[in-house]
Each structure stands twice: as structure tokens, then as C-alpha cells.
PDB file of C-alpha atoms in Angstrom:
ATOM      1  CA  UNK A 149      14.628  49.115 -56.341  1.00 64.00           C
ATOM      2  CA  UNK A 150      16.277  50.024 -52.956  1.00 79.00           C
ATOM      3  CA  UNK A 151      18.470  47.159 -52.664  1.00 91.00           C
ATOM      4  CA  UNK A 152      18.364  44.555 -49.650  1.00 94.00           C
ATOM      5  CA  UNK A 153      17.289  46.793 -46.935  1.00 96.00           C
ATOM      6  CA  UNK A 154      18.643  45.527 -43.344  1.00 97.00           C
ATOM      7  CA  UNK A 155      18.054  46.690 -39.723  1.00 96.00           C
ATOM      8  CA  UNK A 156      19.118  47.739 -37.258  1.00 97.00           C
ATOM      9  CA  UNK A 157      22.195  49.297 -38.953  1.00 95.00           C
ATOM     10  CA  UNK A 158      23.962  48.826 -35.475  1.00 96.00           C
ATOM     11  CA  UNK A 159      22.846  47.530 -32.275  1.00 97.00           C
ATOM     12  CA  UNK A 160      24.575  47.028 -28.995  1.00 97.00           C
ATOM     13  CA  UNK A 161      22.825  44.533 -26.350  1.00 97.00           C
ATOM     14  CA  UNK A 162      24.072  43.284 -23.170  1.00 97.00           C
ATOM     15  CA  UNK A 163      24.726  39.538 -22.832  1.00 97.00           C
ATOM     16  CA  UNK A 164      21.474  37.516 -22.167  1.00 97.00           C
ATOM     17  CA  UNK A 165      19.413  39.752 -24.418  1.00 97.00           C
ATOM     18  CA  UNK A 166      17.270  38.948 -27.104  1.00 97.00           C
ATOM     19  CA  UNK A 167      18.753  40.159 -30.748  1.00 98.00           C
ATOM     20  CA  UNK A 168      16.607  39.989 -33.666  1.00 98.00           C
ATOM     21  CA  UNK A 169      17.776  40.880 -36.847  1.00 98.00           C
ATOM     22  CA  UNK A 170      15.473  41.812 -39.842  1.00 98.00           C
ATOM     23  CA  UNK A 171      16.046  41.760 -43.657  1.00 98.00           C
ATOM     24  CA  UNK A 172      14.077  42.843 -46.958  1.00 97.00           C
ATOM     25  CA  UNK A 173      15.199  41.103 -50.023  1.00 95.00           C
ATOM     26  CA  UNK A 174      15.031  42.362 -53.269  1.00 93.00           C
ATOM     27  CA  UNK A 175      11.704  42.136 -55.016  1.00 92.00           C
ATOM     28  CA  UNK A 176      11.687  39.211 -56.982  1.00 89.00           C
ATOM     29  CA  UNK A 177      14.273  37.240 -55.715  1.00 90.00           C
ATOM     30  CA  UNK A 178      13.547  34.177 -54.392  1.00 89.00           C
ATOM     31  CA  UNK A 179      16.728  33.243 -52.342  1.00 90.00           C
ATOM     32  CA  UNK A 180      18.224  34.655 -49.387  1.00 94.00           C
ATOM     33  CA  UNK A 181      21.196  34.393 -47.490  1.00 94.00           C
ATOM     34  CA  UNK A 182      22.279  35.255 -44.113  1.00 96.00           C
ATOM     35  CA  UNK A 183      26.092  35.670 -43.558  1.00 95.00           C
ATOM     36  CA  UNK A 184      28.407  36.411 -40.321  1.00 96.00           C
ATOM     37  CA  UNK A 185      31.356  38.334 -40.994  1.00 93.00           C
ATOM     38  CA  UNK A 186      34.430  38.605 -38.117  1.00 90.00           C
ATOM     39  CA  UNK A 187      38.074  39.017 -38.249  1.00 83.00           C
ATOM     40  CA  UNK A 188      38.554  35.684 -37.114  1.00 83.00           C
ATOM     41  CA  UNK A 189      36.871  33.696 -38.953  1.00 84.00           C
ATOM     42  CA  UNK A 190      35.991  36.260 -42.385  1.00 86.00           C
ATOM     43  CA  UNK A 191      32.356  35.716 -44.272  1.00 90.00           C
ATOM     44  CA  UNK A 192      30.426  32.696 -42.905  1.00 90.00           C
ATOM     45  CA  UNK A 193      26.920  31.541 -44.266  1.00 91.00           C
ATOM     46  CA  UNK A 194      24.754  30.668 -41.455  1.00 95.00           C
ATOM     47  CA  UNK A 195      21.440  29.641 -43.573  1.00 95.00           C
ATOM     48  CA  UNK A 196      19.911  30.685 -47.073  1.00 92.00           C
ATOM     49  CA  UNK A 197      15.810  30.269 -48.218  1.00 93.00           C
ATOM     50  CA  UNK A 198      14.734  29.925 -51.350  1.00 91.00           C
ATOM     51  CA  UNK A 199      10.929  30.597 -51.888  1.00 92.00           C
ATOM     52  CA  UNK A 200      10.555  31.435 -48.117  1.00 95.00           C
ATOM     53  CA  UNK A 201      11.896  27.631 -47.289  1.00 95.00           C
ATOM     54  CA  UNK A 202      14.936  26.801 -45.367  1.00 94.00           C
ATOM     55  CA  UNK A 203      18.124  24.670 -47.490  1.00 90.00           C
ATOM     56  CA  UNK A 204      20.999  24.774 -45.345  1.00 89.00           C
ATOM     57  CA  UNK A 205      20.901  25.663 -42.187  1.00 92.00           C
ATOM     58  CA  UNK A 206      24.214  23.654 -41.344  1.00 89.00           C
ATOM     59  CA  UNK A 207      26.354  26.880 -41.002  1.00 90.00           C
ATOM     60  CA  UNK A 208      23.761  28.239 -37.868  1.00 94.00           C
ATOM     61  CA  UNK A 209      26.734  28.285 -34.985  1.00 87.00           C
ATOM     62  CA  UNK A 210      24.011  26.670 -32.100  1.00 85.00           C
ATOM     63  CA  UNK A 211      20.366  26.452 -31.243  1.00 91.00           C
ATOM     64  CA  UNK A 212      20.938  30.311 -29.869  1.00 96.00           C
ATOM     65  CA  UNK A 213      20.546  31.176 -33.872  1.00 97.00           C
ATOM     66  CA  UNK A 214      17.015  30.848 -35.440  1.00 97.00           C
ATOM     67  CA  UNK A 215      16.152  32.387 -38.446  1.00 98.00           C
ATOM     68  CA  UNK A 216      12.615  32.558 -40.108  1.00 97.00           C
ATOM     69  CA  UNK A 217      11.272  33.934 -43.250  1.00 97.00           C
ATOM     70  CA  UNK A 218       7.340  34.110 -42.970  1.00 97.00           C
ATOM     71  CA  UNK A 219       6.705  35.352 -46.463  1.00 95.00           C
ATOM     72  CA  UNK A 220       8.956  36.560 -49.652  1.00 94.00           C
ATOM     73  CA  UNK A 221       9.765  39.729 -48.352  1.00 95.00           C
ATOM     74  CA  UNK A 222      11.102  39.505 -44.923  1.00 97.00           C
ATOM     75  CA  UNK A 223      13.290  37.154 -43.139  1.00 98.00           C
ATOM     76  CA  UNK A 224      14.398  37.620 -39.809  1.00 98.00           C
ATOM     77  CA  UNK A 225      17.727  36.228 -37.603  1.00 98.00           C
ATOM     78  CA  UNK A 226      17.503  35.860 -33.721  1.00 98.00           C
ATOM     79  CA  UNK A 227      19.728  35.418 -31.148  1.00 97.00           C
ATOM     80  CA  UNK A 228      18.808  34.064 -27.252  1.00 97.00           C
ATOM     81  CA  UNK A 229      20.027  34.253 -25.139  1.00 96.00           C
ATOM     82  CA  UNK A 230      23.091  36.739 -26.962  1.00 97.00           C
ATOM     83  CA  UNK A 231      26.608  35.863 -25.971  1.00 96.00           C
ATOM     84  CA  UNK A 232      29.893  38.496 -26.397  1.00 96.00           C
ATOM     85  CA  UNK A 233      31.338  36.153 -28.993  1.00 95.00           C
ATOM     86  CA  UNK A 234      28.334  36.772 -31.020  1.00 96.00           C
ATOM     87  CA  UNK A 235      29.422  40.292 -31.640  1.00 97.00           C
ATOM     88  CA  UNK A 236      30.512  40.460 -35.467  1.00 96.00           C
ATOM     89  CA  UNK A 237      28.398  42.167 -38.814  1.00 95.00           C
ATOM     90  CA  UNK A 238      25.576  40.243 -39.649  1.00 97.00           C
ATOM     91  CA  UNK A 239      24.988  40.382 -43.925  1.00 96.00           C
ATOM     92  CA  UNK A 240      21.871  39.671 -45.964  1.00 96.00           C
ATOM     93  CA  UNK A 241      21.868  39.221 -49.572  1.00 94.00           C
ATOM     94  CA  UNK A 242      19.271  38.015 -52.092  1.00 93.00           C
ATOM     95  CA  UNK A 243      19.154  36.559 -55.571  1.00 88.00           C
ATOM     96  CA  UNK A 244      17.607  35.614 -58.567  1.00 82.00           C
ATOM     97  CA  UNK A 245      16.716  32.204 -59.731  1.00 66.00           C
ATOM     98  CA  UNK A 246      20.419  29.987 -59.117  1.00 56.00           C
ATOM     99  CA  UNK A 247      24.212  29.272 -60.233  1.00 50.00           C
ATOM    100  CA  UNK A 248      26.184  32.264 -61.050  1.00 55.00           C
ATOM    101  CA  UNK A 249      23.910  34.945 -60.446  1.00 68.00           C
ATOM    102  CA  UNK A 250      25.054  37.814 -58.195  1.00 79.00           C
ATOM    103  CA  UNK A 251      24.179  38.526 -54.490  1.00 86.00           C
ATOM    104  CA  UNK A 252      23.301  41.349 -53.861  1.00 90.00           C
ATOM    105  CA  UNK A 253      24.201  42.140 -50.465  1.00 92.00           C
ATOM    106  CA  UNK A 254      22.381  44.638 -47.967  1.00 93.00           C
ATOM    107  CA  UNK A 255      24.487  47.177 -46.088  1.00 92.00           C
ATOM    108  CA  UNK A 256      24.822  45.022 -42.666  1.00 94.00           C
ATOM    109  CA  UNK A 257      24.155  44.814 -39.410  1.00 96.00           C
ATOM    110  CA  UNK A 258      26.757  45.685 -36.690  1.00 96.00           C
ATOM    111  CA  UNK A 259      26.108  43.765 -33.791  1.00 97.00           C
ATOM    112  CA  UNK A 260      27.634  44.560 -30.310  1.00 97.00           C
ATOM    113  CA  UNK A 261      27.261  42.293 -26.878  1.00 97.00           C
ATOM    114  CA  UNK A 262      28.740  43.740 -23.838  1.00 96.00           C
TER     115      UNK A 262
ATOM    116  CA  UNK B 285      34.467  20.057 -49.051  1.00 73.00           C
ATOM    117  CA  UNK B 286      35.621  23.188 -51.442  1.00 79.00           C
ATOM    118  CA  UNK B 287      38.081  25.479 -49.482  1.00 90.00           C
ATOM    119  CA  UNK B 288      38.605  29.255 -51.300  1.00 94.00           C
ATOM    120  CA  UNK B 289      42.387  30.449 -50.210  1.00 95.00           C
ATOM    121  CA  UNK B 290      43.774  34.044 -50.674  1.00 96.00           C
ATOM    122  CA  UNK B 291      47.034  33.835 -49.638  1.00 94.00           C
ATOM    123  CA  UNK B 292      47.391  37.811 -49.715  1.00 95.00           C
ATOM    124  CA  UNK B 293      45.932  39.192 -46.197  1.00 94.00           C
ATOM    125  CA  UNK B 294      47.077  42.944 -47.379  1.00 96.00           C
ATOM    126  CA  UNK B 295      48.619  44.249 -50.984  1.00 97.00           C
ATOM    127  CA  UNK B 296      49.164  48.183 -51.811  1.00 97.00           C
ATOM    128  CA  UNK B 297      49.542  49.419 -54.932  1.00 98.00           C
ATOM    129  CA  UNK B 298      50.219  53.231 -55.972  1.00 98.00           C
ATOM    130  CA  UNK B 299      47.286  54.918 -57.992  1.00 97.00           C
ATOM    131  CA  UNK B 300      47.225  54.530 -61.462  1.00 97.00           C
ATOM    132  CA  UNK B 301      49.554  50.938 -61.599  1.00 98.00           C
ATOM    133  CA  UNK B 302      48.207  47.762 -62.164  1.00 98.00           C
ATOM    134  CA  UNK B 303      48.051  45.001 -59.652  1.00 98.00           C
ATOM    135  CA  UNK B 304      47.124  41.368 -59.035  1.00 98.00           C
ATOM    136  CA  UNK B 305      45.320  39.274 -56.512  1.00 98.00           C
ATOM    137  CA  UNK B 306      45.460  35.614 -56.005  1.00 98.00           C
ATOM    138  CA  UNK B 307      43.269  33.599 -55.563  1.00 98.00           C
ATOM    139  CA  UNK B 308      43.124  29.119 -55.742  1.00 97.00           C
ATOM    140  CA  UNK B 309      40.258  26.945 -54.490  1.00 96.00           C
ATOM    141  CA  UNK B 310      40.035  23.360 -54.156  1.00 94.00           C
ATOM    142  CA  UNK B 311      37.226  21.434 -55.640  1.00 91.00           C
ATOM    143  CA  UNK B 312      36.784  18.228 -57.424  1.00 89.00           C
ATOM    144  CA  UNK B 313      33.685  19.124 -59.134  1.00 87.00           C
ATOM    145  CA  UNK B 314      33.932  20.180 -63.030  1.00 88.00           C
ATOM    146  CA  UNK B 315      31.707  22.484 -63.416  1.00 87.00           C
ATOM    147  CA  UNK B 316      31.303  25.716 -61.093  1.00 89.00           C
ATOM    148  CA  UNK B 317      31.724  28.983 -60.602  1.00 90.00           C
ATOM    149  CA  UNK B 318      34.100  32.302 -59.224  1.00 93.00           C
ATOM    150  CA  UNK B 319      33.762  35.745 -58.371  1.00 94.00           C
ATOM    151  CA  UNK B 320      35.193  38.511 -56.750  1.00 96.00           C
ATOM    152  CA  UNK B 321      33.701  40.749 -54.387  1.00 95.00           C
ATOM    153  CA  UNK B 322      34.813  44.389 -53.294  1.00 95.00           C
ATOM    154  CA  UNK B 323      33.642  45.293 -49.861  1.00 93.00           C
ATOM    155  CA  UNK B 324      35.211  48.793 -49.225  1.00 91.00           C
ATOM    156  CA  UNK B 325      34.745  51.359 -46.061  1.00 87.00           C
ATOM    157  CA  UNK B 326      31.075  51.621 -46.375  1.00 83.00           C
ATOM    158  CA  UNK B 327      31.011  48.034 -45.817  1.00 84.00           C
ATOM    159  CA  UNK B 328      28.663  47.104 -48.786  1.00 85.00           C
ATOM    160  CA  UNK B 329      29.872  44.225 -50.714  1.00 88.00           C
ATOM    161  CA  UNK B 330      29.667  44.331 -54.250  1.00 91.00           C
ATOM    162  CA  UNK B 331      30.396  41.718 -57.296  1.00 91.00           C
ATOM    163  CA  UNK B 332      33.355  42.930 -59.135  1.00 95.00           C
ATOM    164  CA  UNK B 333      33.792  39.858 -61.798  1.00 94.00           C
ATOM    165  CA  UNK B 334      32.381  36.587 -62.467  1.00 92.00           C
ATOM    166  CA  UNK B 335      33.477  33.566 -64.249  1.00 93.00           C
ATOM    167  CA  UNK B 336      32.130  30.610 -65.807  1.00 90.00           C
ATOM    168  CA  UNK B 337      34.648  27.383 -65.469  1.00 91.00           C
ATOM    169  CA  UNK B 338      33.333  26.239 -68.240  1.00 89.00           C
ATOM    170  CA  UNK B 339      34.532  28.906 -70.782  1.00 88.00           C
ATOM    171  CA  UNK B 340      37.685  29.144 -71.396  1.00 85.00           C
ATOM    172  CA  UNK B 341      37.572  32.801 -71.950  1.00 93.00           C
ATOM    173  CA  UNK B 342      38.610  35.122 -69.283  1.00 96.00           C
ATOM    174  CA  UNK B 343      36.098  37.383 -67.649  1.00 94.00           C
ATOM    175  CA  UNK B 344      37.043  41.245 -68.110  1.00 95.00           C
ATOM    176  CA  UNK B 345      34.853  43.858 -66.773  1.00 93.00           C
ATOM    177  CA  UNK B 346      36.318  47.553 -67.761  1.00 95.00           C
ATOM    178  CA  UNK B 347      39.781  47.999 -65.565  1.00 97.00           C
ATOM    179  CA  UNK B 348      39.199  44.074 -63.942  1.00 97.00           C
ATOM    180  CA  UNK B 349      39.912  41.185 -65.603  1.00 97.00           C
ATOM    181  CA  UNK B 350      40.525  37.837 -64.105  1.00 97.00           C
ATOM    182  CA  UNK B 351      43.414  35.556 -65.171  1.00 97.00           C
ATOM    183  CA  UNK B 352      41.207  31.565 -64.596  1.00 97.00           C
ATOM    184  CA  UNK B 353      43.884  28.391 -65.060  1.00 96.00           C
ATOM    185  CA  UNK B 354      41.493  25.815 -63.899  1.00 95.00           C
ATOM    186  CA  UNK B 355      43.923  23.064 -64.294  1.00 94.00           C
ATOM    187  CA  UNK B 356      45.686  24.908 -61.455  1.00 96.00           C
ATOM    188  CA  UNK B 357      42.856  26.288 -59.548  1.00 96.00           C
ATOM    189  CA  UNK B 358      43.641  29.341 -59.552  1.00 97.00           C
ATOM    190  CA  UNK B 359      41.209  32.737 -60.278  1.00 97.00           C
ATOM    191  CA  UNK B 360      43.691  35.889 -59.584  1.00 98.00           C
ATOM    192  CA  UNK B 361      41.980  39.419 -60.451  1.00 98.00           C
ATOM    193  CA  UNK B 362      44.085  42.319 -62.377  1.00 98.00           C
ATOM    194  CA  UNK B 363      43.342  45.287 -61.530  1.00 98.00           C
ATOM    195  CA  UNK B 364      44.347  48.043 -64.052  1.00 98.00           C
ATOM    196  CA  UNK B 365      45.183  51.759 -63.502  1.00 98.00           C
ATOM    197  CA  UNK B 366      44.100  51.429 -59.940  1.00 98.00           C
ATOM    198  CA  UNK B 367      42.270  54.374 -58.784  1.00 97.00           C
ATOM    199  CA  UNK B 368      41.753  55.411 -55.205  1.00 97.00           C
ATOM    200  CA  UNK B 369      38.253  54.110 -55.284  1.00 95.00           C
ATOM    201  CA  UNK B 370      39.831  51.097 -55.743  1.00 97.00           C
ATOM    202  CA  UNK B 371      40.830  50.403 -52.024  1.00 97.00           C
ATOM    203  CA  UNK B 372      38.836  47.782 -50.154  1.00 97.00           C
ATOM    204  CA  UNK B 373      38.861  44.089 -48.944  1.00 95.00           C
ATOM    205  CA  UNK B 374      38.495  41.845 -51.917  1.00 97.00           C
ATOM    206  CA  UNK B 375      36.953  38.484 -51.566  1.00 95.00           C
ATOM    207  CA  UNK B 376      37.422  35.722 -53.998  1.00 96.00           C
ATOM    208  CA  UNK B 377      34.323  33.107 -53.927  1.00 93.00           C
ATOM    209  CA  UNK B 378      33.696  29.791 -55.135  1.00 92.00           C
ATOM    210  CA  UNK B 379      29.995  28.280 -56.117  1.00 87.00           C
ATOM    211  CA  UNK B 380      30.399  24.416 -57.325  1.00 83.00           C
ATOM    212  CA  UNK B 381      26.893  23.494 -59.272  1.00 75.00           C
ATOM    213  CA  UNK B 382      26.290  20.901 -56.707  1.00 71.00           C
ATOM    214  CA  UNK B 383      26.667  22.569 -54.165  1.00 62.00           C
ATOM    215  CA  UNK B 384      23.151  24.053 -54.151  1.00 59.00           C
ATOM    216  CA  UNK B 385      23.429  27.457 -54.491  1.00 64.00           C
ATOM    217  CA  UNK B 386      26.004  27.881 -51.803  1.00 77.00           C
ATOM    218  CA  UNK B 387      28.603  29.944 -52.091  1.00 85.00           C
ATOM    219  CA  UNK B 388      32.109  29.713 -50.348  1.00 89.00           C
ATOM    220  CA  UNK B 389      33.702  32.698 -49.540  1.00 92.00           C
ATOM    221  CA  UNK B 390      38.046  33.516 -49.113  1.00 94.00           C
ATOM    222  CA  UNK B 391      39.479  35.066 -46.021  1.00 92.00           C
ATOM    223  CA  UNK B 392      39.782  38.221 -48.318  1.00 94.00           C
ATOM    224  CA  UNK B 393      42.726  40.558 -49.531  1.00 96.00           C
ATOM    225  CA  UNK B 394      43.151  44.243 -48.023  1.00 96.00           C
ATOM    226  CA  UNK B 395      43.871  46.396 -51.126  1.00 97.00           C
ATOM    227  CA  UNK B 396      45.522  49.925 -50.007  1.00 97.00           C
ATOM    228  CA  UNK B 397      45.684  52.394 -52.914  1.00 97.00           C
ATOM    229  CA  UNK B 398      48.290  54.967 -52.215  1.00 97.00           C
ATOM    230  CA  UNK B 399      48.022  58.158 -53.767  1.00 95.00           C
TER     231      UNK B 399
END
């Protein structure tokens, strides 16, 4: 398997601009996670799926952040209008069934707004 | 709400010693679970260790091995004959069985591995 595949591997958008985020999971796997790393404030969880359906979205910073996942292999995260302070590496990771069993996280996505 | 501290923001150690990261968490549940995660340069984070709170017996996983007090909550992570590999940010993380799959992360330790 090829892992959780992300893209972009590094975008750079102006402030106002649509950003959207895309993710494969892991074959199989039923859950997914999106996470927000920064400097500031380290590795957040913003929302996780399991079978395609939203849990918790209660980490998504403000109604700029939407995040879908249409079917069990894709899941995407948008931002609009972007903001500067959105700037920050943007993690997926997927698992298997629940409780205890590893993430497996996809390479990132840097994410800069100028 | 559980809280994951790592009281450590940056540790060096020279190749080939052994050395140990802290980690404590706060929880009231009793059953749940820890890890530690390696994220080095390449930015890919990866699970280093995992244990169960429910067995007693500490997790060891080739040169890693944890040392789990859970009276204390407290999950540190040896790391034996470090090896230059070895350097990365290390992130201790906490998943309580109610918590629904949701796993809290610590501010991470910078590990430097000095030749």
C-alpha cells in the first residue's frame, strides 16, 4: 500500500483565496483524521470520519474550515476565505477499526497565506 | 478534559547513550491508552511505542521501551544506544476509551543526537 497519500505537498495562496486540501486514506481503513500542526499551538485535531461520516468536528477553528469525505477513499479540507494565521502543516492520517490502533499519518501539507 | 504534558521542549543526547523522555497526562478515566510518535526532518510522523493502561507490563519495542506508572501518570520513553537516526520531535499521546477514538496529542520533545 502507498500509505495516506496527501496533496498538495506545499501550497502558498494569498489571503482571500480558496484552499482545498485533499487526502487518500489507506485502503481499508475506515477512520480519518485531519490534524493542524504550528509552533504555537503543536498537533491539533480539527475533525475525524469514520465510515465516510463526520464524529467530531469540535476542533474545526471557524466556519472558514469545512471538510467533506464523499466516499471511503477521499476526504477533502477547505478553507474560504484563507487568512495568514491559517498558515501551518495540515496532517491526514487513517486507521483501522478503533482504540489503540496506530495512525498512520500521510506526509503533510504545507500551507502558506501571504 | 485529558491534557498530555511534555515538560522537555528540547533534550540532546550523544550517539550511542541512552536517554529518557517524559511524559504525564491527566485523565480520570481507567482505562486508555499512550503512544509515542517520532516525527523527524521529513516531517512524517510515525508510532514509535504503544501501551495498554491496562497491563501492567511495559511496552518495549527493540532500542524503545517505555517506563508507564499509572498511579502517577506518567509514560516517559527510553531510548537506548541512540543512533543518529534517532533525532526528531517526539510526541507523547493520550487516547482515553471514551473518548471516541480521539486522540490527544503533547506539545512534543526536540531530540538532538550529537555525533
Amino acid at each position: 500500500d502507498a500509505g495516506v497519500i496527501q496533496s498538495p505537498r506545499h501550497e502558498v495562496t494569498e489571503m482571500g483565496q480558496e484552499v482545498t486540501l485533499r487526502c487518500k486514506p489507506i485502503s481499508g481503513h475506515d477512520y480519518l483524521f485531519w490534524y493542524r500542526q504550528t509552533m504555537m499551538r503543536g498537533l491539533e485535531l480539527l475533525i475525524y470520519f469514520n465510515n465516510n461520516v463526520p464524529i467530531d468536528d469540535s476542533g474545526m477553528p471557524e466556519d472558514r474550515f469545512s471538510a467533506k469525505m464523499p466516499n471511503a477513499s477521499f476526504s477533502t479540507l477547505k478553507i474560504q476565505p484563507s487568512e495568514p494565521r491559517d498558515s501551518a502543516v495540515y496532517f491526514c492520517a487513517s486507521s483501522t477499526l478503533h482504540h489503540s490502533y496506530e495512525q498512520y499519518f500521510g506526509p503533510g501539507t504545507r500551507l502558506t497565506v501571504t | 478534559a485529558q491534557t498530555v504534558t511534555q515538560s522537555q521542549p528540547e533534550m540532546s543526547v550523544q550517539e550511542a547513550e541512552t536517554v529518557t523522555l517524559s511524559c504525564t497526562y491527566d485523565t480520570s478515566e481507567n482505562n486508555y491508552y499512550l503512544f509515542w510518535y517520532k516525527q523527524p526532518p521529513s516531517r512524517q510522523m510515525i508510532l514509535v511505542i504503544r501501551q495498554e493502561a491496562y497491563k501492567q507490563q511495559n511496552a518495549t519495542e527493540n532500542r524503545f521501551s517505555v517506563n508507564f506508572q499509572k498511579a502517577a501518570k506518567s509514560f516517559s520513553l527510553k531510548i537506548s544506544d541512540s543512533q543518529l537516526g534517532d533525532t526528531a520531535m517526539y510526541f507523547c499521546a493520550f487516547e482515553g476509551w471514551t473518548s471516541y477514538d480521539k486522540v490527544i496529542f503533547g506539545p512534543g520533545t526536540s531530540l538532538s543526537v550529537i555525533p
